[in-house]
Structures are given as structure tokens and as C-alpha cells.
PDB file of N, CA, C and O in Angstrom:
ATOM      1  N   UNK A  58       0.856  -1.020   0.051  1.00  0.00           N
ATOM      2  CA  UNK A  58      -0.128  -0.108  -0.007  1.00  0.00           C
ATOM      3  C   UNK A  58       0.918   1.232   0.215  1.00  0.00           C
ATOM      4  O   UNK A  58       0.369   2.156  -0.378  1.00  0.00           O
ATOM      5  N   UNK A  59       2.113   1.104   0.629  1.00  0.00           N
ATOM      6  CA  UNK A  59       2.962   2.272   0.759  1.00  0.00           C
ATOM      7  C   UNK A  59       3.246   2.792  -0.709  1.00  0.00           C
ATOM      8  O   UNK A  59       3.682   3.867  -1.252  1.00  0.00           O
ATOM      9  N   UNK A  60       3.565   1.692  -1.654  1.00  0.00           N
ATOM     10  CA  UNK A  60       4.022   1.801  -2.958  1.00  0.00           C
ATOM     11  C   UNK A  60       3.016   2.744  -3.783  1.00  0.00           C
ATOM     12  O   UNK A  60       3.113   3.751  -4.535  1.00  0.00           O
ATOM     13  N   UNK A  61       1.603   2.338  -3.631  1.00  0.00           N
ATOM     14  CA  UNK A  61       0.685   3.523  -4.108  1.00  0.00           C
ATOM     15  C   UNK A  61       0.683   4.860  -3.434  1.00  0.00           C
ATOM     16  O   UNK A  61       0.412   5.769  -4.192  1.00  0.00           O
ATOM     17  N   UNK A  62       0.912   5.019  -2.302  1.00  0.00           N
ATOM     18  CA  UNK A  62       0.876   6.354  -1.818  1.00  0.00           C
ATOM     19  C   UNK A  62       2.042   7.010  -2.367  1.00  0.00           C
ATOM     20  O   UNK A  62       1.892   8.266  -2.624  1.00  0.00           O
ATOM     21  N   UNK A  63       3.210   6.307  -2.465  1.00  0.00           N
ATOM     22  CA  UNK A  63       4.441   7.010  -3.001  1.00  0.00           C
ATOM     23  C   UNK A  63       4.073   7.567  -4.544  1.00  0.00           C
ATOM     24  O   UNK A  63       4.666   8.627  -4.980  1.00  0.00           O
ATOM     25  N   UNK A  64       3.469   6.689  -5.245  1.00  0.00           N
ATOM     26  CA  UNK A  64       3.038   6.850  -6.579  1.00  0.00           C
ATOM     27  C   UNK A  64       2.337   8.212  -6.544  1.00  0.00           C
ATOM     28  O   UNK A  64       2.449   8.985  -7.534  1.00  0.00           O
ATOM     29  N   UNK A  65       1.103   8.141  -5.748  1.00  0.00           N
ATOM     30  CA  UNK A  65       0.261   9.394  -5.923  1.00  0.00           C
ATOM     31  C   UNK A  65       1.097  10.567  -5.231  1.00  0.00           C
ATOM     32  O   UNK A  65       1.003  11.693  -5.853  1.00  0.00           O
ATOM     33  N   UNK A  66       2.149  10.449  -4.289  1.00  0.00           N
ATOM     34  CA  UNK A  66       2.765  11.707  -3.881  1.00  0.00           C
ATOM     35  C   UNK A  66       3.744  12.311  -4.958  1.00  0.00           C
ATOM     36  O   UNK A  66       3.695  13.309  -5.331  1.00  0.00           O
ATOM     37  N   UNK A  67       4.302  11.415  -5.796  1.00  0.00           N
ATOM     38  CA  UNK A  67       5.246  11.691  -6.720  1.00  0.00           C
ATOM     39  C   UNK A  67       4.519  12.247  -7.970  1.00  0.00           C
ATOM     40  O   UNK A  67       4.893  13.240  -8.551  1.00  0.00           O
ATOM     41  N   UNK A  68       3.187  11.731  -8.216  1.00  0.00           N
ATOM     42  CA  UNK A  68       2.481  12.195  -9.548  1.00  0.00           C
ATOM     43  C   UNK A  68       2.114  13.551  -8.887  1.00  0.00           C
ATOM     44  O   UNK A  68       2.035  14.509  -9.946  1.00  0.00           O
ATOM     45  N   UNK A  69       1.839  13.752  -7.788  1.00  0.00           N
ATOM     46  CA  UNK A  69       1.093  15.092  -7.465  1.00  0.00           C
ATOM     47  C   UNK A  69       2.462  16.262  -7.503  1.00  0.00           C
ATOM     48  O   UNK A  69       2.352  17.398  -7.988  1.00  0.00           O
ATOM     49  N   UNK A  70       3.453  15.868  -7.065  1.00  0.00           N
ATOM     50  CA  UNK A  70       4.912  16.657  -7.121  1.00  0.00           C
ATOM     51  C   UNK A  70       4.967  16.964  -8.557  1.00  0.00           C
ATOM     52  O   UNK A  70       5.536  18.076  -9.101  1.00  0.00           O
ATOM     53  N   UNK A  71       5.165  15.902  -9.476  1.00  0.00           N
ATOM     54  CA  UNK A  71       5.284  16.275 -10.667  1.00  0.00           C
ATOM     55  C   UNK A  71       4.289  17.148 -11.446  1.00  0.00           C
ATOM     56  O   UNK A  71       4.696  18.029 -12.213  1.00  0.00           O
ATOM     57  N   UNK A  72       3.060  16.824 -11.401  1.00  0.00           N
ATOM     58  CA  UNK A  72       1.928  17.892 -11.718  1.00  0.00           C
ATOM     59  C   UNK A  72       2.186  19.246 -11.528  1.00  0.00           C
ATOM     60  O   UNK A  72       1.626  20.160 -12.068  1.00  0.00           O
ATOM     61  N   UNK A  73       2.571  19.284 -10.211  1.00  0.00           N
ATOM     62  CA  UNK A  73       2.634  20.868  -9.631  1.00  0.00           C
ATOM     63  C   UNK A  73       3.883  21.401  -9.858  1.00  0.00           C
ATOM     64  O   UNK A  73       3.987  22.703  -9.762  1.00  0.00           O
ATOM     65  N   UNK A  74       4.862  20.782  -9.789  1.00  0.00           N
ATOM     66  CA  UNK A  74       6.455  21.540  -9.933  1.00  0.00           C
ATOM     67  C   UNK A  74       7.063  21.294 -11.208  1.00  0.00           C
ATOM     68  O   UNK A  74       7.974  22.089 -11.536  1.00  0.00           O
ATOM     69  N   UNK A  75       6.844  20.077 -12.214  1.00  0.00           N
ATOM     70  CA  UNK A  75       7.779  19.712 -12.943  1.00  0.00           C
ATOM     71  C   UNK A  75       6.874  19.953 -14.475  1.00  0.00           C
ATOM     72  O   UNK A  75       7.495  20.263 -15.354  1.00  0.00           O
ATOM     73  N   UNK A  76       5.633  20.076 -14.468  1.00  0.00           N
ATOM     74  CA  UNK A  76       5.010  20.083 -15.520  1.00  0.00           C
ATOM     75  C   UNK A  76       4.621  21.737 -16.149  1.00  0.00           C
ATOM     76  O   UNK A  76       4.526  22.483 -15.109  1.00  0.00           O
ATOM     77  N   UNK A  77       4.780  22.120 -17.295  1.00  0.00           N
ATOM     78  CA  UNK A  77       4.670  23.373 -17.582  1.00  0.00           C
ATOM     79  C   UNK A  77       3.298  23.552 -18.395  1.00  0.00           C
ATOM     80  O   UNK A  77       2.999  22.658 -19.374  1.00  0.00           O
ATOM     81  N   UNK A  78       2.414  24.026 -17.732  1.00  0.00           N
ATOM     82  CA  UNK A  78       0.991  24.186 -17.947  1.00  0.00           C
ATOM     83  C   UNK A  78       0.898  25.386 -18.956  1.00  0.00           C
ATOM     84  O   UNK A  78       1.600  26.377 -18.862  1.00  0.00           O
ATOM     85  N   UNK A  79       0.261  25.250 -20.142  1.00  0.00           N
ATOM     86  CA  UNK A  79       0.020  26.522 -20.955  1.00  0.00           C
ATOM     87  C   UNK A  79      -0.998  27.431 -20.415  1.00  0.00           C
ATOM     88  O   UNK A  79      -1.384  27.482 -19.232  1.00  0.00           O
ATOM     89  N   UNK A  80      -0.567  28.697 -20.731  1.00  0.00           N
ATOM     90  CA  UNK A  80      -1.345  30.115 -20.224  1.00  0.00           C
ATOM     91  C   UNK A  80      -2.525  29.785 -20.936  1.00  0.00           C
ATOM     92  O   UNK A  80      -2.994  29.179 -21.850  1.00  0.00           O
ATOM     93  N   UNK A  81      -3.415  30.639 -20.122  1.00  0.00           N
ATOM     94  CA  UNK A  81      -4.826  30.908 -20.689  1.00  0.00           C
ATOM     95  C   UNK A  81      -4.845  31.243 -22.246  1.00  0.00           C
ATOM     96  O   UNK A  81      -5.693  30.708 -23.039  1.00  0.00           O
ATOM     97  N   UNK A  82      -3.858  32.199 -22.707  1.00  0.00           N
ATOM     98  CA  UNK A  82      -4.024  32.723 -24.068  1.00  0.00           C
ATOM     99  C   UNK A  82      -3.587  31.524 -25.105  1.00  0.00           C
ATOM    100  O   UNK A  82      -4.170  31.377 -25.996  1.00  0.00           O
ATOM    101  N   UNK A  83      -2.524  30.487 -24.432  1.00  0.00           N
ATOM    102  CA  UNK A  83      -2.191  29.474 -25.312  1.00  0.00           C
ATOM    103  C   UNK A  83      -3.188  28.460 -25.420  1.00  0.00           C
ATOM    104  O   UNK A  83      -3.335  27.958 -26.508  1.00  0.00           O
ATOM    105  N   UNK A  84      -3.866  28.133 -24.193  1.00  0.00           N
ATOM    106  CA  UNK A  84      -4.977  27.331 -24.285  1.00  0.00           C
ATOM    107  C   UNK A  84      -6.171  27.880 -25.129  1.00  0.00           C
ATOM    108  O   UNK A  84      -6.630  26.910 -26.040  1.00  0.00           O
ATOM    109  N   UNK A  85      -6.587  29.049 -25.293  1.00  0.00           N
ATOM    110  CA  UNK A  85      -7.601  29.353 -26.243  1.00  0.00           C
ATOM    111  C   UNK A  85      -7.060  29.264 -27.569  1.00  0.00           C
ATOM    112  O   UNK A  85      -8.001  28.867 -28.605  1.00  0.00           O
ATOM    113  N   UNK A  86      -5.847  29.569 -27.863  1.00  0.00           N
ATOM    114  CA  UNK A  86      -5.396  29.716 -29.507  1.00  0.00           C
ATOM    115  C   UNK A  86      -5.400  28.161 -29.649  1.00  0.00           C
ATOM    116  O   UNK A  86      -5.765  27.772 -30.881  1.00  0.00           O
ATOM    117  N   UNK A  87      -5.028  27.094 -28.883  1.00  0.00           N
ATOM    118  CA  UNK A  87      -4.746  25.779 -29.076  1.00  0.00           C
ATOM    119  C   UNK A  87      -6.331  25.226 -29.354  1.00  0.00           C
ATOM    120  O   UNK A  87      -6.718  24.650 -30.330  1.00  0.00           O
ATOM    121  N   UNK A  88      -7.553  25.510 -28.479  1.00  0.00           N
ATOM    122  CA  UNK A  88      -8.774  25.484 -28.748  1.00  0.00           C
ATOM    123  C   UNK A  88      -9.214  25.729 -29.948  1.00  0.00           C
ATOM    124  O   UNK A  88     -10.055  25.054 -30.631  1.00  0.00           O
ATOM    125  N   UNK A  89      -8.952  27.134 -30.362  1.00  0.00           N
ATOM    126  CA  UNK A  89      -9.320  27.471 -31.690  1.00  0.00           C
ATOM    127  C   UNK A  89      -9.036  26.691 -32.903  1.00  0.00           C
ATOM    128  O   UNK A  89      -9.846  26.353 -33.730  1.00  0.00           O
ATOM    129  N   UNK A  90      -7.575  26.404 -32.622  1.00  0.00           N
ATOM    130  CA  UNK A  90      -6.852  25.685 -33.764  1.00  0.00           C
ATOM    131  C   UNK A  90      -7.765  24.287 -33.925  1.00  0.00           C
ATOM    132  O   UNK A  90      -7.922  23.784 -35.211  1.00  0.00           O
ATOM    133  N   UNK A  91      -7.839  23.508 -32.989  1.00  0.00           N
ATOM    134  CA  UNK A  91      -8.622  22.274 -32.851  1.00  0.00           C
ATOM    135  C   UNK A  91      -9.881  22.329 -33.656  1.00  0.00           C
ATOM    136  O   UNK A  91     -10.397  21.556 -34.429  1.00  0.00           O
ATOM    137  N   UNK A  92     -10.613  23.406 -33.030  1.00  0.00           N
ATOM    138  CA  UNK A  92     -12.127  23.614 -33.496  1.00  0.00           C
ATOM    139  C   UNK A  92     -12.025  23.982 -35.262  1.00  0.00           C
ATOM    140  O   UNK A  92     -12.918  23.382 -35.826  1.00  0.00           O
ATOM    141  N   UNK A  93     -11.052  24.663 -35.511  1.00  0.00           N
ATOM    142  CA  UNK A  93     -11.028  25.056 -36.986  1.00  0.00           C
ATOM    143  C   UNK A  93     -10.729  23.790 -37.829  1.00  0.00           C
ATOM    144  O   UNK A  93     -11.347  23.419 -38.773  1.00  0.00           O
ATOM    145  N   UNK A  94      -9.817  22.965 -37.339  1.00  0.00           N
ATOM    146  CA  UNK A  94      -9.385  21.668 -37.869  1.00  0.00           C
ATOM    147  C   UNK A  94     -10.567  20.581 -37.887  1.00  0.00           C
ATOM    148  O   UNK A  94     -10.744  20.040 -38.992  1.00  0.00           O
ATOM    149  N   UNK A  95     -11.266  20.713 -36.994  1.00  0.00           N
ATOM    150  CA  UNK A  95     -12.276  19.487 -36.682  1.00  0.00           C
ATOM    151  C   UNK A  95     -13.218  20.134 -37.787  1.00  0.00           C
ATOM    152  O   UNK A  95     -14.060  19.100 -38.365  1.00  0.00           O
ATOM    153  N   UNK A  96     -13.449  21.443 -37.832  1.00  0.00           N
ATOM    154  CA  UNK A  96     -14.672  21.934 -38.869  1.00  0.00           C
ATOM    155  C   UNK A  96     -14.195  21.405 -40.338  1.00  0.00           C
ATOM    156  O   UNK A  96     -14.940  20.906 -41.299  1.00  0.00           O
ATOM    157  N   UNK A  97     -12.928  21.720 -40.590  1.00  0.00           N
ATOM    158  CA  UNK A  97     -12.431  21.471 -41.872  1.00  0.00           C
ATOM    159  C   UNK A  97     -12.491  20.009 -42.185  1.00  0.00           C
ATOM    160  O   UNK A  97     -13.010  19.517 -43.354  1.00  0.00           O
ATOM    161  N   UNK A  98     -12.123  19.154 -41.354  1.00  0.00           N
ATOM    162  CA  UNK A  98     -12.175  17.818 -41.536  1.00  0.00           C
ATOM    163  C   UNK A  98     -13.638  17.344 -41.760  1.00  0.00           C
ATOM    164  O   UNK A  98     -14.064  16.255 -42.528  1.00  0.00           O
ATOM    165  N   UNK A  99     -14.520  17.868 -40.982  1.00  0.00           N
ATOM    166  CA  UNK A  99     -16.060  17.343 -41.060  1.00  0.00           C
ATOM    167  C   UNK A  99     -16.438  17.919 -42.418  1.00  0.00           C
ATOM    168  O   UNK A  99     -17.192  17.173 -42.884  1.00  0.00           O
ATOM    169  N   UNK A 100     -16.149  19.142 -42.937  1.00  0.00           N
ATOM    170  CA  UNK A 100     -16.683  19.404 -44.200  1.00  0.00           C
ATOM    171  C   UNK A 100     -15.984  18.529 -45.243  1.00  0.00           C
ATOM    172  O   UNK A 100     -16.930  18.234 -46.377  1.00  0.00           O
ATOM    173  N   UNK A 101     -14.899  18.404 -45.256  1.00  0.00           N
ATOM    174  CA  UNK A 101     -14.217  17.240 -46.293  1.00  0.00           C
ATOM    175  C   UNK A 101     -14.948  15.908 -46.343  1.00  0.00           C
ATOM    176  O   UNK A 101     -15.161  15.414 -47.232  1.00  0.00           O
ATOM    177  N   UNK A 102     -15.111  15.449 -45.082  1.00  0.00           N
ATOM    178  CA  UNK A 102     -15.834  13.976 -45.089  1.00  0.00           C
ATOM    179  C   UNK A 102     -17.505  14.329 -45.451  1.00  0.00           C
ATOM    180  O   UNK A 102     -17.855  13.437 -46.508  1.00  0.00           O
ATOM    181  N   UNK A 103     -18.107  15.513 -45.178  1.00  0.00           N
ATOM    182  CA  UNK A 103     -19.451  15.584 -45.514  1.00  0.00           C
ATOM    183  C   UNK A 103     -19.314  15.718 -47.114  1.00  0.00           C
ATOM    184  O   UNK A 103     -20.240  15.226 -47.680  1.00  0.00           O
ATOM    185  N   UNK A 104     -18.310  16.412 -47.778  1.00  0.00           N
ATOM    186  CA  UNK A 104     -18.164  16.511 -49.137  1.00  0.00           C
ATOM    187  C   UNK A 104     -18.084  15.252 -49.887  1.00  0.00           C
ATOM    188  O   UNK A 104     -18.726  15.017 -50.948  1.00  0.00           O
ATOM    189  N   UNK A 105     -17.051  14.556 -49.411  1.00  0.00           N
ATOM    190  CA  UNK A 105     -16.795  13.169 -49.748  1.00  0.00           C
ATOM    191  C   UNK A 105     -18.267  12.114 -49.879  1.00  0.00           C
ATOM    192  O   UNK A 105     -18.449  11.507 -50.705  1.00  0.00           O
ATOM    193  N   UNK A 106     -18.901  12.382 -48.640  1.00  0.00           N
ATOM    194  CA  UNK A 106     -19.948  11.694 -48.512  1.00  0.00           C
ATOM    195  C   UNK A 106     -21.094  11.845 -49.388  1.00  0.00           C
ATOM    196  O   UNK A 106     -21.763  11.134 -50.213  1.00  0.00           O
ATOM    197  N   UNK A 107     -21.348  13.043 -49.919  1.00  0.00           N
ATOM    198  CA  UNK A 107     -22.087  13.871 -50.858  1.00  0.00           C
ATOM    199  C   UNK A 107     -21.855  13.427 -52.282  1.00  0.00           C
ATOM    200  O   UNK A 107     -22.612  12.899 -52.976  1.00  0.00           O
ATOM    201  N   UNK A 108     -20.371  13.386 -52.535  1.00  0.00           N
ATOM    202  CA  UNK A 108     -19.885  12.983 -54.001  1.00  0.00           C
ATOM    203  C   UNK A 108     -20.318  11.392 -54.102  1.00  0.00           C
ATOM    204  O   UNK A 108     -20.993  11.002 -55.064  1.00  0.00           O
ATOM    205  N   UNK A 109     -20.140  10.600 -53.036  1.00  0.00           N
ATOM    206  CA  UNK A 109     -20.209   9.173 -53.088  1.00  0.00           C
ATOM    207  C   UNK A 109     -21.659   8.635 -53.170  1.00  0.00           C
ATOM    208  O   UNK A 109     -21.984   7.744 -54.042  1.00  0.00           O
ATOM    209  N   UNK A 110     -22.326   9.559 -52.437  1.00  0.00           N
ATOM    210  CA  UNK A 110     -24.026   9.316 -52.536  1.00  0.00           C
ATOM    211  C   UNK A 110     -24.318   9.548 -53.909  1.00  0.00           C
ATOM    212  O   UNK A 110     -25.406   8.661 -54.340  1.00  0.00           O
ATOM    213  N   UNK A 111     -24.136  10.611 -54.523  1.00  0.00           N
ATOM    214  CA  UNK A 111     -24.397  11.010 -55.932  1.00  0.00           C
ATOM    215  C   UNK A 111     -23.984  10.113 -56.881  1.00  0.00           C
ATOM    216  O   UNK A 111     -24.757   9.420 -57.767  1.00  0.00           O
ATOM    217  N   UNK A 112     -22.698   9.443 -56.838  1.00  0.00           N
ATOM    218  CA  UNK A 112     -22.300   8.590 -57.867  1.00  0.00           C
ATOM    219  C   UNK A 112     -23.078   7.165 -57.523  1.00  0.00           C
ATOM    220  O   UNK A 112     -23.462   6.722 -58.736  1.00  0.00           O
ATOM    221  N   UNK A 113     -23.548   6.777 -56.556  1.00  0.00           N
ATOM    222  CA  UNK A 113     -24.046   5.638 -56.223  1.00  0.00           C
ATOM    223  C   UNK A 113     -25.585   5.675 -56.736  1.00  0.00           C
ATOM    224  O   UNK A 113     -25.969   4.896 -57.350  1.00  0.00           O
ATOM    225  N   UNK A 114     -25.904   6.891 -56.403  1.00  0.00           N
ATOM    226  CA  UNK A 114     -27.579   6.852 -56.960  1.00  0.00           C
ATOM    227  C   UNK A 114     -27.618   7.016 -58.212  1.00  0.00           C
ATOM    228  O   UNK A 114     -28.380   6.324 -58.985  1.00  0.00           O
ATOM    229  N   UNK A 115     -26.421   7.504 -59.096  1.00  0.00           N
ATOM    230  CA  UNK A 115     -26.559   7.679 -60.542  1.00  0.00           C
ATOM    231  C   UNK A 115     -26.203   6.133 -60.939  1.00  0.00           C
ATOM    232  O   UNK A 115     -26.675   5.475 -62.053  1.00  0.00           O
ATOM    233  N   UNK A 116     -25.379   5.183 -60.467  1.00  0.00           N
ATOM    234  CA  UNK A 116     -25.188   4.170 -60.772  1.00  0.00           C
ATOM    235  C   UNK A 116     -26.393   3.020 -60.684  1.00  0.00           C
ATOM    236  O   UNK A 116     -26.678   2.446 -61.426  1.00  0.00           O
ATOM    237  N   UNK A 117     -26.878   3.274 -59.556  1.00  0.00           N
ATOM    238  CA  UNK A 117     -27.999   2.337 -59.032  1.00  0.00           C
ATOM    239  C   UNK A 117     -29.340   2.661 -60.093  1.00  0.00           C
ATOM    240  O   UNK A 117     -30.077   1.828 -60.501  1.00  0.00           O
ATOM    241  N   UNK A 118     -29.680   4.053 -60.431  1.00  0.00           N
ATOM    242  CA  UNK A 118     -30.809   4.307 -61.358  1.00  0.00           C
ATOM    243  C   UNK A 118     -30.289   4.026 -62.671  1.00  0.00           C
ATOM    244  O   UNK A 118     -31.472   3.698 -63.351  1.00  0.00           O
ATOM    245  N   UNK A 119     -29.261   4.039 -63.151  1.00  0.00           N
ATOM    246  CA  UNK A 119     -28.865   3.223 -64.478  1.00  0.00           C
ATOM    247  C   UNK A 119     -29.125   2.001 -64.606  1.00  0.00           C
ATOM    248  O   UNK A 119     -29.074   1.425 -65.600  1.00  0.00           O
ATOM    249  N   UNK A 120     -29.138   1.177 -63.555  1.00  0.00           N
ATOM    250  CA  UNK A 120     -29.305  -0.166 -63.631  1.00  0.00           C
ATOM    251  C   UNK A 120     -31.025  -0.636 -63.920  1.00  0.00           C
ATOM    252  O   UNK A 120     -31.062  -1.529 -64.414  1.00  0.00           O
ATOM    253  N   UNK A 121     -31.925   0.488 -63.500  1.00  0.00           N
ATOM    254  CA  UNK A 121     -33.282  -0.119 -63.620  1.00  0.00           C
ATOM    255  C   UNK A 121     -33.839   0.486 -65.158  1.00  0.00           C
ATOM    256  O   UNK A 121     -33.060   1.269 -65.805  1.00  0.00           O
TER     257      UNK A 121
END
């Protein structure tokens, strides 16, 4: 049990003294970057879905 307590103590020390946390400005900047990237990726996937759907509709309608 002492090993677990030691692990928790060392983890706390590392998180409070050794980790470099981003500033609020850096955090906001990173969040905006992630949001923009996610929106771009979502738009690309949506576009691909629409194109593939159109091609498949054309293909299946040509079979009948």
C-alpha cells in the first residue's frame, strides 16, 4: 500500500512542480486551432459523402 501512496505523492509533485502548463492565451489559441481543424475535416468528410452518394445514386438508377 505504501507503493501506491508514494506513486500518488510523486505524481502530485510532478504535476505541480515539473509540468509546464499552458497559459490561458495559449490554451484558447490551441482550442480555436482544434475547432477549425475539426470543422475542416468534417466538411471534407461531408463533401466526400455527398459525392459518393451522388455517384451511387447515378449508378443504381442506371441499372433500372
